[in-house]
Amino acid sequence: MNKMKRVLPFLMAAVLVSMVLSGCAPKTDAAGGASNTHAVVFKSTGNPFGEKLMDGFEAAIKEQGGTVIRRAPDLPTAEAQIQIIEQLIAQKVASITISANDYDALQPVLTNAKAANIKIVTADSSVNPASRSVHINQADTKLIGETLVEAAFDQAGGSGDIAILSATSQASNQNAWIAVMEETLKQPKYANLNLVKIAYGDDLRDKSLSETEGLLASYANLKVIVAPTTVGIAAAAKVITDRNLIGTVKITGLGLPSEMAEYITNGSCPYMFLWNPIDLGYLGGYAALALAGDKITGGVGDQFDGGKLGSYTVVNASDGGTEVILGPPFKFEPSNINEWKDVY
Ligand code: RAM
């Protein structure tokens, strides 16, 4: 027994030396542990959608025994995310899954991350193809844009002034949806819908409230405000409710059931759409694990295990890169909102 105790440290040292010599030494993180640390970065703090997305990511990584770093800047800017990514590179994380504040501006720092063998996934809001391995798209971009135009058409009764209340002017996901909306509005069916303005509430509640007030002041005949952001839609519905404009100006777009149940019930938002943000983050986590484990490269046709969500396949994205699509958008309306308001 005593002899064993004396020999053990030498045995362990010998094993470590042979691992290093054979190139099997684990990559270490800042804390000196094995780098099974995966980071998730959202657009900004204080966004319940982002919190749910990061919850889902964390659940996936922990299911597989990994460690998670959750980060989000105070304001939704590219500059602030660049600083965070620089810190994550120094921490030698295995992967970064990000909902980006800008499509192109993160490219230099993400190129540095890639050079440090950190795998890059985008979820929710993408970066350009050169800066990512794969994008996790909540739903087909074209389908989301077309669905929102059809909702505006329906809620406006087929004609009249509509406006968009977006997040930031740089947000790649909102900009992609708005580009589809503008294209869709050119179809003859929508000829009598008049898009008067695209306003930006920056995913900040106060700015979204004041931008909604501005739209109401500037466009007296406004029939519908489409807000493709969970922060914007909740702010717009609050303004309509507080000003007793329910039924006069309708709100639709993309909203969290937990924040919108009150407004779907009172009729300020007749219906809206979204997907499960927890599942979106969870799928991002499994994609990050597959990339970091060298099971996929993010190329078209790659298949990976999405945990409880099943198997997913990487497909072509409309921007020339690749993506994985979570599923179709879901419609929330008075008949089903109560089932969902406590889920997310
Ligand atoms: C906001 C964010 C997020 C978007 C949702 C719909 O919370 O801008 O990126 O996907 O809305």
GROMACS .gro file of C-alpha atoms and ligand atoms in nm:
model
  355
    1MET     CA    1   0.000   0.000   0.000
    2ASN     CA    2   0.276   0.243   0.105
    3LYS     CA    3   0.477   0.149  -0.197
    4MET     CA    4   0.174   0.223  -0.419
    5LYS     CA    5   0.136   0.570  -0.260
    6ARG     CA    6   0.499   0.646  -0.336
    7VAL     CA    7   0.476   0.527  -0.696
    8LEU     CA    8   0.147   0.694  -0.786
    9PRO     CA    9   0.275   1.054  -0.832
   10PHE     CA   10   0.548   0.925  -1.065
   11LEU     CA   11   0.294   0.726  -1.264
   12MET     CA   12   0.068   1.030  -1.300
   13ALA     CA   13   0.359   1.251  -1.407
   14ALA     CA   14   0.464   0.990  -1.662
   15VAL     CA   15   0.110   0.977  -1.807
   16LEU     CA   16   0.099   1.357  -1.835
   17VAL     CA   17   0.441   1.376  -2.002
   18SER     CA   18   0.341   1.110  -2.254
   19MET     CA   19   0.014   1.298  -2.329
   20VAL     CA   20   0.207   1.616  -2.398
   21LEU     CA   21   0.462   1.435  -2.615
   22SER     CA   22   0.190   1.258  -2.813
   23GLY     CA   23   0.005   1.583  -2.871
   24CYS     CA   24  -0.294   1.468  -2.665
   25ALA     CA   25  -0.263   1.736  -2.401
   26PRO     CA   26  -0.602   1.892  -2.344
   27LYS     CA   27  -0.642   2.253  -2.459
   28THR     CA   28  -0.663   2.453  -2.137
   29ASP     CA   29  -0.879   2.749  -2.055
   30ALA     CA   30  -0.790   3.054  -1.845
   31ALA     CA   31  -0.857   2.863  -1.529
   32GLY     CA   32  -0.622   2.588  -1.640
   33GLY     CA   33  -0.898   2.328  -1.691
   34ALA     CA   34  -0.978   2.132  -2.003
   35SER     CA   35  -1.138   2.363  -2.261
   36ASN     CA   36  -1.487   2.233  -2.271
   37THR     CA   37  -1.597   2.590  -2.212
   38HIS     CA   38  -1.847   2.734  -2.459
   39ALA     CA   39  -1.954   3.097  -2.471
   40VAL     CA   40  -2.286   3.247  -2.572
   41VAL     CA   41  -2.311   3.619  -2.649
   42PHE     CA   42  -2.641   3.802  -2.696
   43LYS     CA   43  -2.707   4.147  -2.847
   44SER     CA   44  -2.759   4.329  -2.516
   45THR     CA   45  -2.860   4.277  -2.155
   46GLY     CA   46  -3.215   4.318  -2.030
   47ASN     CA   47  -3.377   4.140  -2.323
   48PRO     CA   48  -3.595   3.848  -2.202
   49PHE     CA   49  -3.570   3.683  -2.546
   50GLY     CA   50  -3.191   3.683  -2.509
   51GLU     CA   51  -3.211   3.541  -2.157
   52LYS     CA   52  -3.424   3.250  -2.284
   53LEU     CA   53  -3.187   3.189  -2.575
   54MET     CA   54  -2.890   3.177  -2.336
   55ASP     CA   55  -3.085   2.947  -2.098
   56GLY     CA   56  -3.134   2.701  -2.385
   57PHE     CA   57  -2.767   2.720  -2.484
   58GLU     CA   58  -2.658   2.660  -2.126
   59ALA     CA   59  -2.888   2.358  -2.093
   60ALA     CA   60  -2.741   2.196  -2.406
   61ILE     CA   61  -2.378   2.245  -2.305
   62LYS     CA   62  -2.440   2.126  -1.949
   63GLU     CA   63  -2.621   1.817  -2.076
   64GLN     CA   64  -2.292   1.725  -2.242
   65GLY     CA   65  -2.078   1.806  -1.938
   66GLY     CA   66  -1.942   2.139  -2.061
   67THR     CA   67  -1.905   2.478  -1.894
   68VAL     CA   68  -2.082   2.793  -2.016
   69ILE     CA   69  -1.987   3.161  -2.021
   70ARG     CA   70  -2.288   3.392  -2.081
   71ARG     CA   71  -2.214   3.746  -2.197
   72ALA     CA   72  -2.409   4.044  -2.333
   73PRO     CA   73  -2.313   4.411  -2.352
   74ASP     CA   74  -2.519   4.685  -2.189
   75LEU     CA   75  -2.596   4.839  -2.528
   76PRO     CA   76  -2.660   4.654  -2.856
   77THR     CA   77  -2.349   4.770  -3.043
   78ALA     CA   78  -2.086   4.589  -3.248
   79GLU     CA   79  -1.806   4.767  -3.058
   80ALA     CA   80  -1.923   4.627  -2.726
   81GLN     CA   81  -1.947   4.274  -2.869
   82ILE     CA   82  -1.595   4.306  -3.015
   83GLN     CA   83  -1.458   4.372  -2.664
   84ILE     CA   84  -1.642   4.069  -2.528
   85ILE     CA   85  -1.510   3.845  -2.806
   86GLU     CA   86  -1.154   3.967  -2.741
   87GLN     CA   87  -1.194   3.863  -2.378
   88LEU     CA   88  -1.332   3.524  -2.480
   89ILE     CA   89  -1.035   3.465  -2.711
   90ALA     CA   90  -0.804   3.535  -2.415
   91GLN     CA   91  -1.007   3.289  -2.209
   92LYS     CA   92  -0.945   3.022  -2.477
   93VAL     CA   93  -1.306   2.909  -2.502
   94ALA     CA   94  -1.380   2.620  -2.736
   95SER     CA   95  -1.664   2.799  -2.916
   96ILE     CA   96  -1.856   3.125  -2.933
   97THR     CA   97  -2.226   3.131  -3.025
   98ILE     CA   98  -2.337   3.486  -3.091
   99SER     CA   99  -2.648   3.685  -3.180
  100ALA     CA  100  -2.467   3.963  -3.363
  101ASN     CA  101  -2.525   4.338  -3.355
  102ASP     CA  102  -2.373   4.384  -3.701
  103TYR     CA  103  -2.337   4.166  -4.008
  104ASP     CA  104  -1.984   4.273  -4.112
  105ALA     CA  105  -1.824   4.468  -3.827
  106LEU     CA  106  -1.733   4.162  -3.620
  107GLN     CA  107  -1.534   4.001  -3.901
  108PRO     CA  108  -1.180   4.102  -3.786
  109VAL     CA  109  -1.229   3.985  -3.428
  110LEU     CA  110  -1.406   3.667  -3.534
  111THR     CA  111  -1.121   3.595  -3.778
  112ASN     CA  112  -0.884   3.621  -3.480
  113ALA     CA  113  -1.106   3.385  -3.284
  114LYS     CA  114  -1.105   3.132  -3.568
  115ALA     CA  115  -0.725   3.155  -3.588
  116ALA     CA  116  -0.721   3.059  -3.219
  117ASN     CA  117  -0.923   2.746  -3.314
  118ILE     CA  118  -1.242   2.882  -3.158
  119LYS     CA  119  -1.553   2.766  -3.346
  120ILE     CA  120  -1.800   3.040  -3.438
  121VAL     CA  121  -2.175   2.985  -3.450
  122THR     CA  122  -2.436   3.256  -3.494
  123ALA     CA  123  -2.787   3.211  -3.358
  124ASP     CA  124  -3.078   3.450  -3.411
  125SER     CA  125  -2.878   3.734  -3.573
  126SER     CA  126  -2.606   3.635  -3.818
  127VAL     CA  127  -2.267   3.759  -3.933
  128ASN     CA  128  -2.136   3.725  -4.288
  129PRO     CA  129  -2.046   3.375  -4.413
  130ALA     CA  130  -1.669   3.434  -4.388
  131SER     CA  131  -1.703   3.507  -4.016
  132ARG     CA  132  -1.905   3.203  -3.908
  133SER     CA  133  -1.905   2.827  -3.943
  134VAL     CA  134  -2.282   2.804  -3.943
  135HIS     CA  135  -2.589   3.014  -3.857
  136ILE     CA  136  -2.878   2.881  -3.649
  137ASN     CA  137  -3.179   3.044  -3.808
  138GLN     CA  138  -3.501   3.050  -3.608
  139ALA     CA  139  -3.711   3.006  -3.921
  140ASP     CA  140  -3.679   3.064  -4.294
  141THR     CA  141  -3.598   3.434  -4.345
  142LYS     CA  142  -3.826   3.470  -4.648
  143LEU     CA  143  -4.114   3.301  -4.469
  144ILE     CA  144  -4.085   3.536  -4.170
  145GLY     CA  145  -4.086   3.849  -4.390
  146GLU     CA  146  -4.379   3.727  -4.600
  147THR     CA  147  -4.575   3.622  -4.292
  148LEU     CA  148  -4.536   3.969  -4.141
  149VAL     CA  149  -4.654   4.144  -4.459
  150GLU     CA  150  -4.958   3.916  -4.479
  151ALA     CA  151  -5.039   3.994  -4.114
  152ALA     CA  152  -5.016   4.369  -4.180
  153PHE     CA  153  -5.239   4.329  -4.487
  154ASP     CA  154  -5.497   4.133  -4.292
  155GLN     CA  155  -5.498   4.363  -3.989
  156ALA     CA  156  -5.514   4.679  -4.205
  157GLY     CA  157  -5.811   4.537  -4.395
  158GLY     CA  158  -5.615   4.529  -4.719
  159SER     CA  159  -5.515   4.894  -4.753
  160GLY     CA  160  -5.372   5.196  -4.574
  161ASP     CA  161  -5.059   5.319  -4.394
  162ILE     CA  162  -4.835   5.078  -4.211
  163ALA     CA  163  -4.502   5.131  -4.032
  164ILE     CA  164  -4.223   4.909  -3.905
  165LEU     CA  165  -4.073   4.948  -3.558
  166SER     CA  166  -3.744   4.758  -3.565
  167ALA     CA  167  -3.452   4.694  -3.328
  168THR     CA  168  -3.123   4.868  -3.424
  169SER     CA  169  -3.056   4.981  -3.779
  170GLN     CA  170  -2.757   4.741  -3.790
  171ALA     CA  171  -2.931   4.426  -3.661
  172SER     CA  172  -2.876   4.160  -3.926
  173ASN     CA  173  -3.180   3.949  -3.844
  174GLN     CA  174  -3.428   4.241  -3.844
  175ASN     CA  175  -3.266   4.388  -4.157
  176ALA     CA  176  -3.297   4.056  -4.340
  177TRP     CA  177  -3.666   4.030  -4.251
  178ILE     CA  178  -3.731   4.393  -4.347
  179ALA     CA  179  -3.560   4.342  -4.684
  180VAL     CA  180  -3.801   4.053  -4.755
  181MET     CA  181  -4.096   4.264  -4.638
  182GLU     CA  182  -4.003   4.548  -4.875
  183GLU     CA  183  -3.972   4.302  -5.163
  184THR     CA  184  -4.302   4.132  -5.075
  185LEU     CA  185  -4.484   4.466  -5.058
  186LYS     CA  186  -4.410   4.512  -5.430
  187GLN     CA  187  -4.650   4.227  -5.515
  188PRO     CA  188  -4.980   4.345  -5.673
  189LYS     CA  189  -5.177   4.199  -5.382
  190TYR     CA  190  -5.019   4.454  -5.147
  191ALA     CA  191  -5.039   4.757  -5.380
  192ASN     CA  192  -5.273   4.941  -5.145
  193LEU     CA  193  -5.051   4.900  -4.840
  194ASN     CA  194  -4.830   5.202  -4.787
  195LEU     CA  195  -4.513   5.154  -4.578
  196VAL     CA  196  -4.465   5.507  -4.443
  197LYS     CA  197  -4.164   5.462  -4.216
  198ILE     CA  198  -3.911   5.221  -4.064
  199ALA     CA  199  -3.835   5.337  -3.709
  200TYR     CA  200  -3.563   5.198  -3.482
  201GLY     CA  201  -3.623   5.145  -3.110
  202ASP     CA  202  -3.279   4.978  -3.068
  203ASP     CA  203  -3.431   4.697  -2.859
  204LEU     CA  204  -3.444   4.948  -2.574
  205ARG     CA  205  -3.782   4.982  -2.408
  206ASP     CA  206  -3.780   5.359  -2.363
  207LYS     CA  207  -3.659   5.431  -2.715
  208SER     CA  208  -3.917   5.188  -2.855
  209LEU     CA  209  -4.192   5.367  -2.658
  210SER     CA  210  -4.086   5.709  -2.786
  211GLU     CA  211  -4.044   5.587  -3.146
  212THR     CA  212  -4.400   5.450  -3.130
  213GLU     CA  213  -4.523   5.788  -3.002
  214GLY     CA  214  -4.335   5.950  -3.290
  215LEU     CA  215  -4.504   5.725  -3.547
  216LEU     CA  216  -4.848   5.807  -3.406
  217ALA     CA  217  -4.773   6.181  -3.410
  218SER     CA  218  -4.640   6.180  -3.766
  219TYR     CA  219  -4.888   5.948  -3.935
  220ALA     CA  220  -5.246   6.020  -3.834
  221ASN     CA  221  -5.388   5.744  -4.053
  222LEU     CA  222  -5.155   5.470  -3.940
  223LYS     CA  223  -5.339   5.137  -3.932
  224VAL     CA  224  -5.073   4.884  -3.836
  225ILE     CA  225  -4.729   4.888  -3.674
  226VAL     CA  226  -4.524   4.576  -3.748
  227ALA     CA  227  -4.249   4.524  -3.488
  228PRO     CA  228  -4.015   4.235  -3.577
  229THR     CA  229  -3.857   4.253  -3.232
  230THR     CA  230  -3.986   4.131  -2.898
  231VAL     CA  231  -3.881   4.453  -2.724
  232GLY     CA  232  -4.042   4.676  -2.988
  233ILE     CA  233  -4.373   4.493  -3.013
  234ALA     CA  234  -4.430   4.501  -2.634
  235ALA     CA  235  -4.351   4.873  -2.621
  236ALA     CA  236  -4.577   4.953  -2.917
  237ALA     CA  237  -4.869   4.754  -2.771
  238LYS     CA  238  -4.827   4.935  -2.440
  239VAL     CA  239  -4.849   5.276  -2.608
  240ILE     CA  240  -5.162   5.174  -2.801
  241THR     CA  241  -5.320   5.041  -2.482
  242ASP     CA  242  -5.229   5.348  -2.271
  243ARG     CA  243  -5.360   5.588  -2.537
  244ASN     CA  244  -5.690   5.400  -2.583
  245LEU     CA  245  -5.612   5.333  -2.947
  246ILE     CA  246  -5.702   4.963  -2.939
  247GLY     CA  247  -5.872   4.877  -3.268
  248THR     CA  248  -5.761   5.203  -3.433
  249VAL     CA  249  -5.392   5.116  -3.466
  250LYS     CA  250  -5.309   4.746  -3.458
  251ILE     CA  251  -4.978   4.597  -3.351
  252THR     CA  252  -4.828   4.279  -3.491
  253GLY     CA  253  -4.485   4.128  -3.542
  254LEU     CA  254  -4.261   3.901  -3.335
  255GLY     CA  255  -4.326   3.887  -2.962
  256LEU     CA  256  -4.264   3.680  -2.651
  257PRO     CA  257  -4.591   3.526  -2.525
  258SER     CA  258  -4.495   3.606  -2.163
  259GLU     CA  259  -4.467   3.976  -2.245
  260MET     CA  260  -4.753   3.994  -2.493
  261ALA     CA  261  -5.032   3.787  -2.333
  262GLU     CA  262  -5.187   4.102  -2.185
  263TYR     CA  263  -5.190   4.279  -2.523
  264ILE     CA  264  -5.316   3.981  -2.722
  265THR     CA  265  -5.596   3.948  -2.470
  266ASN     CA  266  -5.689   4.319  -2.479
  267GLY     CA  267  -5.684   4.325  -2.861
  268SER     CA  268  -5.407   4.583  -2.913
  269CYS     CA  269  -5.213   4.300  -3.081
  270PRO     CA  270  -5.467   4.073  -3.256
  271TYR     CA  271  -5.198   3.813  -3.323
  272MET     CA  272  -4.822   3.779  -3.361
  273PHE     CA  273  -4.554   3.522  -3.434
  274LEU     CA  274  -4.241   3.376  -3.279
  275TRP     CA  275  -4.046   3.055  -3.224
  276ASN     CA  276  -3.912   2.898  -2.908
  277PRO     CA  277  -3.605   3.103  -2.805
  278ILE     CA  278  -3.500   2.834  -2.556
  279ASP     CA  279  -3.487   2.574  -2.834
  280LEU     CA  280  -3.300   2.821  -3.056
  281GLY     CA  281  -3.021   2.857  -2.798
  282TYR     CA  282  -3.028   2.484  -2.726
  283LEU     CA  283  -2.976   2.402  -3.094
  284GLY     CA  284  -2.693   2.658  -3.103
  285GLY     CA  285  -2.532   2.474  -2.812
  286TYR     CA  286  -2.545   2.139  -2.990
  287ALA     CA  287  -2.406   2.293  -3.311
  288ALA     CA  288  -2.119   2.446  -3.110
  289LEU     CA  289  -2.047   2.107  -2.948
  290ALA     CA  290  -2.049   1.930  -3.286
  291LEU     CA  291  -1.807   2.186  -3.433
  292ALA     CA  292  -1.577   2.189  -3.132
  293GLY     CA  293  -1.573   1.808  -3.132
  294ASP     CA  294  -1.477   1.814  -3.501
  295LYS     CA  295  -1.789   1.614  -3.584
  296ILE     CA  296  -1.899   1.873  -3.842
  297THR     CA  297  -1.741   2.169  -4.021
  298GLY     CA  298  -2.064   2.358  -4.085
  299GLY     CA  299  -2.076   2.259  -4.453
  300VAL     CA  300  -2.397   2.182  -4.644
  301GLY     CA  301  -2.520   1.831  -4.570
  302ASP     CA  302  -2.346   1.804  -4.232
  303GLN     CA  303  -2.571   1.629  -3.983
  304PHE     CA  304  -2.551   1.659  -3.607
  305ASP     CA  305  -2.732   1.552  -3.296
  306GLY     CA  306  -2.957   1.826  -3.159
  307GLY     CA  307  -3.017   1.653  -2.824
  308LYS     CA  308  -3.385   1.637  -2.733
  309LEU     CA  309  -3.469   1.822  -3.059
  310GLY     CA  310  -3.344   1.532  -3.273
  311SER     CA  311  -3.110   1.537  -3.569
  312TYR     CA  312  -3.047   1.849  -3.783
  313THR     CA  313  -2.889   1.902  -4.123
  314VAL     CA  314  -2.689   2.205  -4.238
  315VAL     CA  315  -2.835   2.370  -4.551
  316ASN     CA  316  -2.752   2.662  -4.779
  317ALA     CA  317  -2.842   3.006  -4.640
  318SER     CA  318  -2.972   3.287  -4.862
  319ASP     CA  319  -2.657   3.496  -4.797
  320GLY     CA  320  -2.426   3.234  -4.951
  321GLY     CA  321  -2.324   3.082  -4.618
  322THR     CA  322  -2.477   2.786  -4.439
  323GLU     CA  323  -2.746   2.755  -4.176
  324VAL     CA  324  -2.961   2.522  -3.974
  325ILE     CA  325  -3.331   2.605  -3.952
  326LEU     CA  326  -3.505   2.548  -3.618
  327GLY     CA  327  -3.858   2.531  -3.759
  328PRO     CA  328  -4.152   2.738  -3.885
  329PRO     CA  329  -4.272   3.050  -3.698
  330PHE     CA  330  -4.568   2.993  -3.468
  331LYS     CA  331  -4.879   3.213  -3.452
  332PHE     CA  332  -4.992   3.335  -3.111
  333GLU     CA  333  -5.352   3.455  -3.080
  334PRO     CA  334  -5.623   3.485  -2.813
  335SER     CA  335  -5.712   3.115  -2.836
  336ASN     CA  336  -5.363   2.983  -2.752
  337ILE     CA  337  -5.174   3.262  -2.576
  338ASN     CA  338  -5.257   3.139  -2.227
  339GLU     CA  339  -5.096   2.802  -2.297
  340TRP     CA  340  -4.767   2.974  -2.383
  341LYS     CA  341  -4.740   3.275  -2.159
  342ASP     CA  342  -4.567   3.083  -1.879
  343VAL     CA  343  -4.335   2.889  -2.111
  344TYR     CA  344  -4.134   3.176  -2.265
  345RAM     C1  345  -3.561   4.079  -3.010
  345RAM     C2  346  -3.422   4.064  -3.061
  345RAM     C3  347  -3.397   3.929  -3.123
  345RAM     C4  348  -3.512   3.890  -3.216
  345RAM     C5  349  -3.641   3.894  -3.145
  345RAM     C6  350  -3.757   3.860  -3.235
  345RAM     O1  351  -3.571   4.024  -2.884
  345RAM     O2  352  -3.394   4.166  -3.151
  345RAM     O3  353  -3.276   3.931  -3.192
  345RAM     O4  354  -3.494   3.767  -3.275
  345RAM     O5  355  -3.659   4.027  -3.096
   0.00000   0.00000   0.00000
